[in-house]
CSV table of C-alpha atoms in Angstrom, one decimal:
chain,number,residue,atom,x,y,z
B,30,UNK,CA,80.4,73.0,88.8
B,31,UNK,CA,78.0,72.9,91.8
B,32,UNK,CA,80.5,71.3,94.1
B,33,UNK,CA,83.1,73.9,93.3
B,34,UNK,CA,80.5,76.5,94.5
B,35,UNK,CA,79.5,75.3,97.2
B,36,UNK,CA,83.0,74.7,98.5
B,37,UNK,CA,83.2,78.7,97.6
B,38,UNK,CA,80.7,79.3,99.4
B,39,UNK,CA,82.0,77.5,102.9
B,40,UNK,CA,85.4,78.8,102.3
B,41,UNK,CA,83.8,82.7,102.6
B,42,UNK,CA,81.6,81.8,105.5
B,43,UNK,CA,84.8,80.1,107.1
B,44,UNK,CA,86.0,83.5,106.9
B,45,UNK,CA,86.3,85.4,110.2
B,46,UNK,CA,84.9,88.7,108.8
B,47,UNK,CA,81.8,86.5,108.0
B,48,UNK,CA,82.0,85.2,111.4
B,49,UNK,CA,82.4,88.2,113.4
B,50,UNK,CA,79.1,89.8,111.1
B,51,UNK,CA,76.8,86.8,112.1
B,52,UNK,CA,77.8,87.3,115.6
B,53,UNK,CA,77.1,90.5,115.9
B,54,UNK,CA,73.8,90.5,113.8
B,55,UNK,CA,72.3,87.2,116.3
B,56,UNK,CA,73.6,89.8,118.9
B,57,UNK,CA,71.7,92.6,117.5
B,58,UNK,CA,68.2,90.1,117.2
B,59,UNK,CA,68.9,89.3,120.9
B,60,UNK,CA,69.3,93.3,122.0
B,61,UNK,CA,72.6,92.8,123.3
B,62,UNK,CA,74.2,95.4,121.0
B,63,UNK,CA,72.1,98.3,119.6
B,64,UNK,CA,72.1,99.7,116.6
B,65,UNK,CA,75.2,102.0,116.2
B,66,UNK,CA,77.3,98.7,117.2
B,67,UNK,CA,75.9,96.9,115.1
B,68,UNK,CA,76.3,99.0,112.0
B,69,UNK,CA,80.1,100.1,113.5
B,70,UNK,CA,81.0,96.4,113.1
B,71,UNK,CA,78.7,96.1,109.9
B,72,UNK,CA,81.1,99.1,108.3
B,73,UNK,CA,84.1,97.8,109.6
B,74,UNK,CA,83.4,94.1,107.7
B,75,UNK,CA,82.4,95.3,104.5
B,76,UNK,CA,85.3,98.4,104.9
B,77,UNK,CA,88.1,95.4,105.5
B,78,UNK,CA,86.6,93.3,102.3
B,79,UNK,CA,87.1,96.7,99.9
B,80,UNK,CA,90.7,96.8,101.2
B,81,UNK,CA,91.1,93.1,100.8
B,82,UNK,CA,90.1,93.3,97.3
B,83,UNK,CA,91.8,96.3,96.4
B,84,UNK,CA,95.0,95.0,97.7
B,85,UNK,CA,94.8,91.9,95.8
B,86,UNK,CA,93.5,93.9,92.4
B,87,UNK,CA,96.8,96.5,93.2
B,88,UNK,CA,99.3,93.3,93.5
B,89,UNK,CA,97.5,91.3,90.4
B,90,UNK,CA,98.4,95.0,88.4
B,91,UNK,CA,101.4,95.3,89.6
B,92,UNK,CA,102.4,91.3,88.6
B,93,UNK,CA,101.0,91.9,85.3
B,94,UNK,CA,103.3,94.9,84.8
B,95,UNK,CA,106.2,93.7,86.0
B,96,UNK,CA,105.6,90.5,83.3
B,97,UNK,CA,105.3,92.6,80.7
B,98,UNK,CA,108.3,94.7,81.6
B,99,UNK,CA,110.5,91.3,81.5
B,100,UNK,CA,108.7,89.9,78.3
B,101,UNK,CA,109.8,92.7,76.3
């Protein structure tokens, strides 16, 4: 159970979203970005995860319908 969240967790910080949000925020520590960068690229990570996940919730519905539709 432990192992199987822990290789969850690398898989997400694997993730280049992930990536690209550490980068800026050790870039933000450092004062090479400011403020309205960082939170630009802050918005655009977590933005990009909502559309990720409602993608997938849309084509899990639509799957799920379609099922139905044939079982019937």
């Amino acid at each position: 159970m432990i192992s199987f969240r822990f290789q969850r967790l690398v898989e997400k910080m694997l993730s280049i979203k992930f990536v690209i949000f550490i980068v800026a925020t050790v870039l933000r520590c450092f004062s090479v970005i400011g403020n309205a960068e960082w939170l630009t690229i802050a918005l655009t990570v977590i933005a990009g995860r909502e559309v990720q996940k409602f993608k997938d919730f849309k084509y899990s519905k639509k799957e799920t319908y379609e099922e139905s539709l044939g079982s019937n």
